[in-house]
CSV table of C-alpha atoms in Angstrom, one decimal:
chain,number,residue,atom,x,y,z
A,1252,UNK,CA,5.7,57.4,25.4
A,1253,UNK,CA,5.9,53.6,23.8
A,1254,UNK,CA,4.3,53.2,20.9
A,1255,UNK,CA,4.7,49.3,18.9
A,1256,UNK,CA,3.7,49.4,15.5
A,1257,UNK,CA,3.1,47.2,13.9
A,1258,UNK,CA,1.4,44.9,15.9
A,1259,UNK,CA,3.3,41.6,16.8
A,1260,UNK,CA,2.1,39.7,20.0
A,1261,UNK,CA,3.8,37.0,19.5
A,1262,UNK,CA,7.8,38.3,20.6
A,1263,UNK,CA,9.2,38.9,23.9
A,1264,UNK,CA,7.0,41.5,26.2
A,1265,UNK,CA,8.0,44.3,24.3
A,1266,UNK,CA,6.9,47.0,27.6
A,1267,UNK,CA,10.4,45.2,29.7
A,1268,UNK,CA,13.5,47.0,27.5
A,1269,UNK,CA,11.3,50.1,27.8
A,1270,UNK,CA,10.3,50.4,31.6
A,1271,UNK,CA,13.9,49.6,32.7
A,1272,UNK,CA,14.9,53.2,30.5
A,1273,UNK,CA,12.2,54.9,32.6
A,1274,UNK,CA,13.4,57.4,35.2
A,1275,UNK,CA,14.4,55.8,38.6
A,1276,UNK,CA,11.2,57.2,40.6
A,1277,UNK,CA,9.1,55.1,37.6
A,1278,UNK,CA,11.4,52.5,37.2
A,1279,UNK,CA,9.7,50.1,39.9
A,1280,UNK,CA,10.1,46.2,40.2
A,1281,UNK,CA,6.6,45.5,40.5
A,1282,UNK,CA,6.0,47.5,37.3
A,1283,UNK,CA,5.0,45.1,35.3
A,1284,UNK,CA,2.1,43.9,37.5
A,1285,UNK,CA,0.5,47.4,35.9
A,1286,UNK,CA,0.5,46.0,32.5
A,1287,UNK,CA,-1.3,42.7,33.7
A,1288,UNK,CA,-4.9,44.6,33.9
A,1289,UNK,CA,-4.1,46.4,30.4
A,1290,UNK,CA,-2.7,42.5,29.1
A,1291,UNK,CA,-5.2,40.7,30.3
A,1292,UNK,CA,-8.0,42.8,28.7
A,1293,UNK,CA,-6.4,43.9,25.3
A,1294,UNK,CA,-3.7,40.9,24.5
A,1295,UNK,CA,-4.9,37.3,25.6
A,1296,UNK,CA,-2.8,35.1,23.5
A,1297,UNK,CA,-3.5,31.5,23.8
A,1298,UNK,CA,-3.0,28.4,20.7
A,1299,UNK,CA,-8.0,27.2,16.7
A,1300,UNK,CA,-12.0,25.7,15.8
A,1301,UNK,CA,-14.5,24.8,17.3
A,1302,UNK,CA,-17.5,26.8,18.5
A,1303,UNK,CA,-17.6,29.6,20.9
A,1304,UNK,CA,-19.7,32.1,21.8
A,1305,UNK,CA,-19.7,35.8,23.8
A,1306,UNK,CA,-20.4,34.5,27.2
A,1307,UNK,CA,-17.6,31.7,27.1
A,1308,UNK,CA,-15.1,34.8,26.3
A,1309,UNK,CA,-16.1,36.7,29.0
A,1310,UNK,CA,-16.0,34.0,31.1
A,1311,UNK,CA,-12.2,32.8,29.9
A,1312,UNK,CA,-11.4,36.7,30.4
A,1313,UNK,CA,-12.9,36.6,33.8
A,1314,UNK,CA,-11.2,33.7,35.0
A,1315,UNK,CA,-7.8,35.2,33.9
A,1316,UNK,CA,-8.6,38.5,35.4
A,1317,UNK,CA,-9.3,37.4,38.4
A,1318,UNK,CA,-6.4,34.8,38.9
A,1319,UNK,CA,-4.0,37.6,38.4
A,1320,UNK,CA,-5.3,38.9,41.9
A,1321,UNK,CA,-6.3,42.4,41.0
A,1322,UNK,CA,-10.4,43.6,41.8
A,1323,UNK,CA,-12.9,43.6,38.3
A,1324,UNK,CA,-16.4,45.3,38.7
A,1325,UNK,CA,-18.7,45.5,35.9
A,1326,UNK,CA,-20.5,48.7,35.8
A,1327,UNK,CA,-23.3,47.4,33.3
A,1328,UNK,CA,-23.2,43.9,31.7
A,1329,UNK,CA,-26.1,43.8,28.6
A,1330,UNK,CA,-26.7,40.4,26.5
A,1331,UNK,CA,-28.4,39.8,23.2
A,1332,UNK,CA,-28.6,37.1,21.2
A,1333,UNK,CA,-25.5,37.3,19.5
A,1334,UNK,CA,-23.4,39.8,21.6
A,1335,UNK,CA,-22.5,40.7,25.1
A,1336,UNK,CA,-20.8,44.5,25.3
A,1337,UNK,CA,-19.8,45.5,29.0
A,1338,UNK,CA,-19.4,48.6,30.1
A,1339,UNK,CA,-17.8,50.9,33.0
A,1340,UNK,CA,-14.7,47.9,33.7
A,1341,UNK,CA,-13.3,48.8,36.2
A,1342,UNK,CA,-10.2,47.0,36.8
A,1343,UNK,CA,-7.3,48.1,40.0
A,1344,UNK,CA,-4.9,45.9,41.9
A,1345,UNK,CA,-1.8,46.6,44.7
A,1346,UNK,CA,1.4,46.1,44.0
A,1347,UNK,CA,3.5,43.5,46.2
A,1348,UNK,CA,5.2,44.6,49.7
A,1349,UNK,CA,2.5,48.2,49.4
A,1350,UNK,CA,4.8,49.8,47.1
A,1351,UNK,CA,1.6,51.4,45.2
A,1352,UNK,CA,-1.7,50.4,43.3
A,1353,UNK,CA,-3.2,51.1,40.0
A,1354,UNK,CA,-6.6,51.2,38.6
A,1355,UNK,CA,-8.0,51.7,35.6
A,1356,UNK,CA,-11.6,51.7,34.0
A,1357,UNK,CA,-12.3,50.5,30.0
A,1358,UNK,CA,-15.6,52.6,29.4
A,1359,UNK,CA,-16.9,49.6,26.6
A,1360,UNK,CA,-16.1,45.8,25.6
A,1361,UNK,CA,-18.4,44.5,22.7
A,1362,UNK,CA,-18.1,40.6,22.4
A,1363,UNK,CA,-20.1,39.5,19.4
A,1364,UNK,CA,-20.8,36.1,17.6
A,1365,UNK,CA,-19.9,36.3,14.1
A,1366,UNK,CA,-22.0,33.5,13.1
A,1367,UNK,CA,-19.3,31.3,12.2
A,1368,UNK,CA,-18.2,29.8,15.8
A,1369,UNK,CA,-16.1,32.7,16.5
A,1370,UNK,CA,-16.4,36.0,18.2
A,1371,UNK,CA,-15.2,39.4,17.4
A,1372,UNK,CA,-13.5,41.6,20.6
A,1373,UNK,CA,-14.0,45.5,20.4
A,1374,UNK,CA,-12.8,47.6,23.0
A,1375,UNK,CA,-12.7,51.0,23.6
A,1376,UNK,CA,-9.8,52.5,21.5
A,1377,UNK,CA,-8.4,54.4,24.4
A,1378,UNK,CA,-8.7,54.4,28.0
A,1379,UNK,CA,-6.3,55.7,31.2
A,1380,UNK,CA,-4.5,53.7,33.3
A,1381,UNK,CA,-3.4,55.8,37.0
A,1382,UNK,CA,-0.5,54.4,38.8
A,1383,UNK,CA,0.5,55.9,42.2
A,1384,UNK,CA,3.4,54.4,43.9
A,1385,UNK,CA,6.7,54.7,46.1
A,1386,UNK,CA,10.0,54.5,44.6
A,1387,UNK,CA,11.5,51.3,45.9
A,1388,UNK,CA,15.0,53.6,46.1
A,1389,UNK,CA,14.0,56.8,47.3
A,1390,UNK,CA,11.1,56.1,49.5
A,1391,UNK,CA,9.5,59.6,47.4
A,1392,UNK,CA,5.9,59.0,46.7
A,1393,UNK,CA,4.2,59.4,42.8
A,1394,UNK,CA,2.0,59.7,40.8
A,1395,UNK,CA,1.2,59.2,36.9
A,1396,UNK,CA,-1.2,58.3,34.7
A,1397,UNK,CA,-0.5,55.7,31.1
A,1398,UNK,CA,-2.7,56.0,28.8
A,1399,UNK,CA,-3.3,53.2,26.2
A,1400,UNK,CA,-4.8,53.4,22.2
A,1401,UNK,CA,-5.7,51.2,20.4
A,1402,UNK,CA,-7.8,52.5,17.7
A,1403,UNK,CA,-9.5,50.2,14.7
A,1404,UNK,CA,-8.3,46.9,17.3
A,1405,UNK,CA,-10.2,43.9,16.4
A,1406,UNK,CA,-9.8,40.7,18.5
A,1407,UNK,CA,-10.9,37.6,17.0
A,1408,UNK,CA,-11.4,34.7,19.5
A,1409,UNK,CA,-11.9,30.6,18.0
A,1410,UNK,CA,-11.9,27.7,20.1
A,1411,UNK,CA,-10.3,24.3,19.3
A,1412,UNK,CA,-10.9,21.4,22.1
A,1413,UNK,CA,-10.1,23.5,25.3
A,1414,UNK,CA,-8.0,26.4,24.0
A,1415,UNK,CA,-9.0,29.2,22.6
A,1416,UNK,CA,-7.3,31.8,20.3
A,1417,UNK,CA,-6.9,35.0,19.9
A,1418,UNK,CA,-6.3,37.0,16.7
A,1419,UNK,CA,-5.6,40.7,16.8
A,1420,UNK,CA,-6.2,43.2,13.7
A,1421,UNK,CA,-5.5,46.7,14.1
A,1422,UNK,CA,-3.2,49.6,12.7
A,1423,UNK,CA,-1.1,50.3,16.2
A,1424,UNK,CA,-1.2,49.9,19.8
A,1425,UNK,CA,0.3,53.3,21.7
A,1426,UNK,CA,0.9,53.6,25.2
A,1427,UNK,CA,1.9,56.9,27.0
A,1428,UNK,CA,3.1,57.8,30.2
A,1429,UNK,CA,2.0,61.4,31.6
A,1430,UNK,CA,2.3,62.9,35.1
């Protein structure tokens, strides 16, 4: 169980000190790979203001997404004029040298235009993440499932030249391991 409160994305990754205490048959070098999917969707965190809209956050999120070599599908994508929400992401990847896989699926993503050049991220406040695996040691096989929360998150994303910026409001971010 991990739980950071309050929220500072600005430190050190603060899931390293914590996965190294995990038991040996979760404690896996490629690890970290998991918490690219869950990273890449909840806590982009780039240098803010000029205009940008829904579709050129999805499309930065995208981009990043599918760089990090794991497989999105979208299970509904819906645009209006001032808000794209996705739904049914479906995000899952291997880890290297076929020690295991993960996948996970974020039931809604809500980008909106606030109508001031920036636009407001809401995800879903919890979703599961299922990680099955061998233990690099052992060679025994597992199983578990993480669950993130983030309940009453708000992502803010502003554009200045190229870059864009991410600002996160929200009471906590939880993650939990389960079996």
């Amino acid at each position: 169980h991990i739980r950071v409160v309050p929220l500072d994305l600005t430190g050190p990754r603060a899931d390293v000190e914590t996965i190294e205490k995990l038991p040996a048959r979760y404690n896996m070098r490629s690890f970290p790979t998991i918490t690219t999917a869950f990273v890449a969707t909840s806590f982009l965190a780039f240098p803010a203001a000029a205009d940008i809209t829904p579709a050129e956050v999805w499309a930065d999120w995208k981009r990043l997404i599918e760089s990090s070599d794991v497989t999105l599908e979208i299970g509904n994508e819906t645009a209006s004029s001032d808000a794209l929400t996705l739904t049914d992401i479906s995000i899952s990847g291997e880890f290297p040298e076929d020690s295991g896989s993960f996948a996970t699926t974020i039931p809604e993503v809500v980008f909106e235009d606030r109508g001031d050049g920036t636009v407001e991220i809401k995800m879903s406040p919890e979703y599961p993440i299922a990680v099955i695996g061998k233990d690099d040691l052992s060679g025994e096989e597992f199983a578990f499932n993480i669950i993130a929360r983030q309940p009453g998150m708000v992502t803010i994303a502003s554009r200045e030249d190229t870059t864009t910026r991410y600002d996160y409001v929200g009471p906590e971010v939880e993650v939990s391991l389960s079996q």
